[in-house]
Amino acid sequence: GESVGLHLPTLSVQEGDNSIINCAYSNSASDYFIWYKQESGKGPQFIIDIRSNMDKRQGQRVTVLLNKTVKHLSLQIAATQPGDSAVYFCAETPGFQKLVFGTGTRLLVSP
Amino acid sequence: DAGVTQSPTHLIKTRGQQVTLRCSPKSGHDTVSWYQQALGQGPQFIFQYYEEEERQRGNFPDRFSGHQFPNYSSELNVNALLLGDSALYLCASSPEGVRGNTEAFFGQGTRLTVV
């Protein structure tokens, strides 16, 4: 399949570990922050979002934390599985007409 | 329910040529956005179409243009292709509204290579 990115920051973990992927965003006025997963040869897939008036939101095996003071967003994946291997992007919505993506992080999960 | 479909999946063009990429949105979605994703980078917003009009545009030259049809499908046209236009072009569809972008679905993209 297509390679999403060749020189992205990479996080390597063992299967079963917890993973934490970080992101810095730029626009204080963004309403929502979203995490996407992109597998090779595919488009970004929605994982979880968080509204700007929240600081934590949990999904199935994933948690997003938002720190507006330092404009920082993180994605925690519990019990990481080989199928979680992909490139992860954060995105923000400075106005609801577009998404602004951050630089991605490649997650490699070893069995 | 088919998600967002894009065609073609791969395309090779020569510098100076023109290209048209196509997108069919997810059922029930009336808003279509286009993004350019260069290798190793996050997607960059090109423009968005709603009610057959370009509603917002990113920092892309006029060589990039688009169209939305009454059935909500969309086309992206790029004229006078440059080598730097080589990228994965992504279409995202979403329902109109404040949370529209948080409900955006992406297609698998069209890989354009300019030689």
Coordinates of C-alpha atoms in Angstrom, one line a residue:
Chain A
G1 CA 0.0 0.0 0.0
E2 CA 0.9 3.7 -0.1
S3 CA 3.2 5.0 2.6
V4 CA 1.6 7.9 4.4
G5 CA 4.9 9.4 5.6
L6 CA 8.5 8.4 5.6
H7 CA 10.0 10.8 8.1
L8 CA 7.4 11.2 10.8
P9 CA 8.1 11.1 14.5
T10 CA 7.7 7.5 15.5
L11 CA 6.5 5.8 18.7
S12 CA 7.4 2.2 19.1
V13 CA 5.6 0.1 21.7
Q14 CA 5.0 -3.5 22.6
E15 CA 1.6 -5.1 22.2
G16 CA -0.3 -4.6 25.5
D17 CA 1.5 -1.4 26.5
N18 CA -0.3 1.9 26.8
S19 CA 0.6 4.5 24.1
I20 CA 0.5 8.2 24.4
I21 CA 0.7 10.4 21.4
N22 CA 1.1 14.2 21.8
C23 CA 0.2 17.1 19.6
A24 CA 0.6 20.9 19.9
Y25 CA -2.1 23.0 18.3
S26 CA -2.0 26.7 17.3
N27 CA -5.4 28.3 17.3
S28 CA -7.0 29.3 20.7
A29 CA -10.3 29.8 18.9
S30 CA -10.8 26.3 17.8
D31 CA -14.1 24.7 18.9
Y32 CA -13.2 21.0 18.5
F33 CA -10.1 18.9 18.5
I34 CA -10.1 15.6 16.7
W35 CA -7.8 12.6 16.5
Y36 CA -7.5 10.7 13.2
K37 CA -5.8 7.4 12.4
Q38 CA -4.4 6.9 8.9
E39 CA -3.4 3.5 7.7
S40 CA -1.2 3.0 4.7
G41 CA -3.2 3.5 1.5
K42 CA -6.3 4.9 3.3
G43 CA -7.8 8.2 4.2
P44 CA -7.9 9.5 7.8
Q45 CA -10.3 7.7 10.0
F46 CA -12.0 9.5 12.9
I47 CA -11.0 8.2 16.4
I48 CA -12.3 10.6 19.0
D49 CA -13.0 14.3 19.4
I50 CA -13.2 16.7 22.3
R51 CA -14.9 20.1 22.6
S52 CA -12.8 23.0 23.7
N53 CA -14.7 23.4 27.0
M54 CA -13.7 19.9 28.1
D55 CA -10.3 18.6 29.3
K56 CA -10.9 14.9 29.0
R57 CA -13.0 12.5 27.0
Q58 CA -12.9 8.7 27.0
G59 CA -13.8 6.3 24.3
Q60 CA -13.3 2.6 23.8
R61 CA -9.6 2.0 24.7
V62 CA -8.8 5.7 23.9
T63 CA -8.7 8.8 26.0
V64 CA -8.1 12.4 24.7
L65 CA -6.7 15.0 27.0
L66 CA -6.8 18.7 26.3
N67 CA -4.7 21.4 28.0
K68 CA -5.7 24.7 26.6
T69 CA -3.2 26.6 28.8
V70 CA -0.3 25.2 26.8
K71 CA -2.3 24.3 23.7
H72 CA -1.6 20.7 24.0
L73 CA -3.6 17.6 23.0
S74 CA -2.8 14.0 23.8
L75 CA -4.2 10.6 22.7
Q76 CA -3.9 7.7 25.1
I77 CA -4.4 4.2 23.7
A78 CA -4.8 1.5 26.3
A79 CA -3.6 -2.1 25.7
T80 CA -2.2 -1.2 22.3
Q81 CA -2.7 -3.9 19.6
P82 CA -0.8 -4.5 16.3
G83 CA -3.9 -3.3 14.5
D84 CA -3.3 0.1 16.1
S85 CA -0.1 0.6 14.0
A86 CA -0.7 3.6 11.8
V87 CA 0.0 7.3 11.5
Y88 CA -2.0 9.4 14.0
F89 CA -3.0 13.1 13.3
C90 CA -4.5 15.6 15.5
A91 CA -6.8 18.2 13.9
E92 CA -8.5 21.4 15.1
T93 CA -11.5 23.3 13.8
P94 CA -10.9 27.1 13.7
G95 CA -14.3 27.7 12.2
F96 CA -16.5 24.8 11.2
Q97 CA -15.7 24.9 7.6
K98 CA -12.3 23.2 7.7
L99 CA -9.9 21.0 9.6
V100 CA -6.4 22.0 10.3
F101 CA -4.1 19.0 10.8
G102 CA -1.0 18.8 12.8
T103 CA 2.1 16.8 11.9
G104 CA 1.5 13.1 12.4
T105 CA 3.1 10.5 14.6
R106 CA 3.7 7.0 13.4
L107 CA 2.8 4.3 15.9
L108 CA 4.5 1.0 15.5
V109 CA 3.2 -1.9 17.7
S110 CA 5.4 -5.0 18.0
P111 CA 3.7 -8.3 18.9
Chain B
D1 CA -24.0 2.3 3.0
A2 CA -21.0 3.3 0.9
G3 CA -18.7 5.8 2.5
V4 CA -16.9 8.5 0.6
T5 CA -15.7 7.2 -2.8
Q6 CA -13.0 8.8 -4.9
S7 CA -11.8 8.2 -8.4
P8 CA -9.4 7.4 -9.8
T9 CA -7.2 5.9 -7.1
H10 CA -4.0 6.6 -8.9
L11 CA -3.1 8.9 -11.7
I12 CA 0.1 9.9 -13.5
K13 CA 0.2 13.2 -15.4
T14 CA 2.8 15.3 -17.1
R15 CA 3.8 18.8 -16.1
G16 CA 1.5 21.4 -17.7
Q17 CA -1.4 19.1 -18.0
Q18 CA -4.8 19.4 -16.4
V19 CA -6.4 16.8 -14.1
T20 CA -9.9 16.2 -12.7
L21 CA -10.5 14.2 -9.6
R22 CA -13.9 13.0 -8.5
C23 CA -15.7 12.4 -5.2
S24 CA -19.0 11.0 -4.1
P25 CA -19.9 11.9 -0.5
K26 CA -21.3 9.6 2.1
S27 CA -25.1 9.2 2.0
G28 CA -26.7 12.0 3.8
H29 CA -23.8 14.4 3.6
D30 CA -24.1 17.6 1.7
T31 CA -20.8 19.3 2.3
V32 CA -17.6 18.2 0.5
S33 CA -14.1 19.4 1.4
W34 CA -10.8 18.7 -0.5
Y35 CA -7.4 18.3 1.1
Q36 CA -3.9 17.8 -0.3
Q37 CA -1.6 15.5 1.6
A38 CA 2.1 15.6 0.6
L39 CA 4.2 12.7 1.7
G40 CA 5.1 12.9 5.3
Q41 CA 2.7 15.7 6.1
G42 CA -0.8 16.1 7.4
P43 CA -3.6 17.0 5.0
Q44 CA -3.9 20.6 3.9
F45 CA -7.3 22.2 3.3
I46 CA -7.9 23.2 -0.3
F47 CA -11.5 24.3 -0.3
Q48 CA -15.1 23.3 0.8
Y49 CA -18.3 23.1 -1.2
Y50 CA -21.8 23.5 0.1
E51 CA -25.0 24.1 -1.9
E52 CA -22.8 24.0 -5.1
E53 CA -20.8 27.0 -4.0
E54 CA -17.2 27.3 -2.8
R55 CA -17.7 28.3 0.8
Q56 CA -14.1 28.6 2.1
R57 CA -10.7 28.3 0.5
G58 CA -7.3 27.5 1.9
N59 CA -4.0 28.9 0.7
F60 CA -4.0 27.3 -2.8
P61 CA -3.5 29.1 -6.1
D62 CA -6.3 29.6 -8.6
R63 CA -5.0 26.6 -10.6
F64 CA -7.0 24.6 -8.1
S65 CA -10.7 24.8 -8.8
G66 CA -13.7 22.7 -8.0
H67 CA -17.3 22.1 -8.5
Q68 CA -20.2 20.5 -6.6
F69 CA -23.2 19.0 -8.4
P70 CA -26.8 18.9 -7.3
N71 CA -26.4 15.3 -6.0
Y72 CA -23.6 16.7 -3.7
S73 CA -20.8 14.9 -5.6
S74 CA -17.7 17.0 -6.4
E75 CA -14.8 17.5 -8.7
L76 CA -11.4 18.9 -8.1
N77 CA -9.6 20.4 -11.1
V78 CA -5.9 21.3 -11.2
N79 CA -4.6 23.2 -14.2
A80 CA -1.0 23.6 -15.4
L81 CA 0.3 20.8 -13.2
L82 CA 3.6 21.3 -11.4
L83 CA 5.9 18.6 -10.0
G84 CA 5.0 19.9 -6.5
D85 CA 1.3 19.0 -7.1
S86 CA 2.2 15.4 -6.6
A87 CA 0.4 14.3 -3.5
L88 CA -2.5 12.3 -2.1
Y89 CA -5.8 14.2 -2.7
L90 CA -8.4 13.5 -0.1
C91 CA -12.1 14.2 -0.2
A92 CA -14.0 14.5 3.0
S93 CA -17.8 14.7 3.3
S94 CA -19.7 16.0 6.3
P95 CA -23.2 17.1 7.3
E96 CA -23.8 20.8 7.5
G97 CA -23.7 22.3 11.0
V98 CA -21.5 23.3 13.8
R99 CA -20.3 19.8 14.4
G100 CA -19.9 19.1 10.7
N101 CA -16.2 18.8 10.7
T102 CA -16.2 16.4 13.6
E103 CA -18.4 14.1 11.6
A104 CA -16.3 14.3 8.5
F105 CA -15.6 11.0 6.6
F106 CA -12.6 10.8 4.3
G107 CA -12.3 8.8 1.1
Q108 CA -9.2 6.7 0.5
G109 CA -7.8 9.5 -1.7
T110 CA -6.4 9.8 -5.2
R111 CA -2.6 9.5 -5.5
L112 CA -1.5 12.0 -8.2
T113 CA 2.0 11.8 -9.5
V114 CA 3.3 14.6 -11.8
V115 CA 6.3 13.7 -14.0

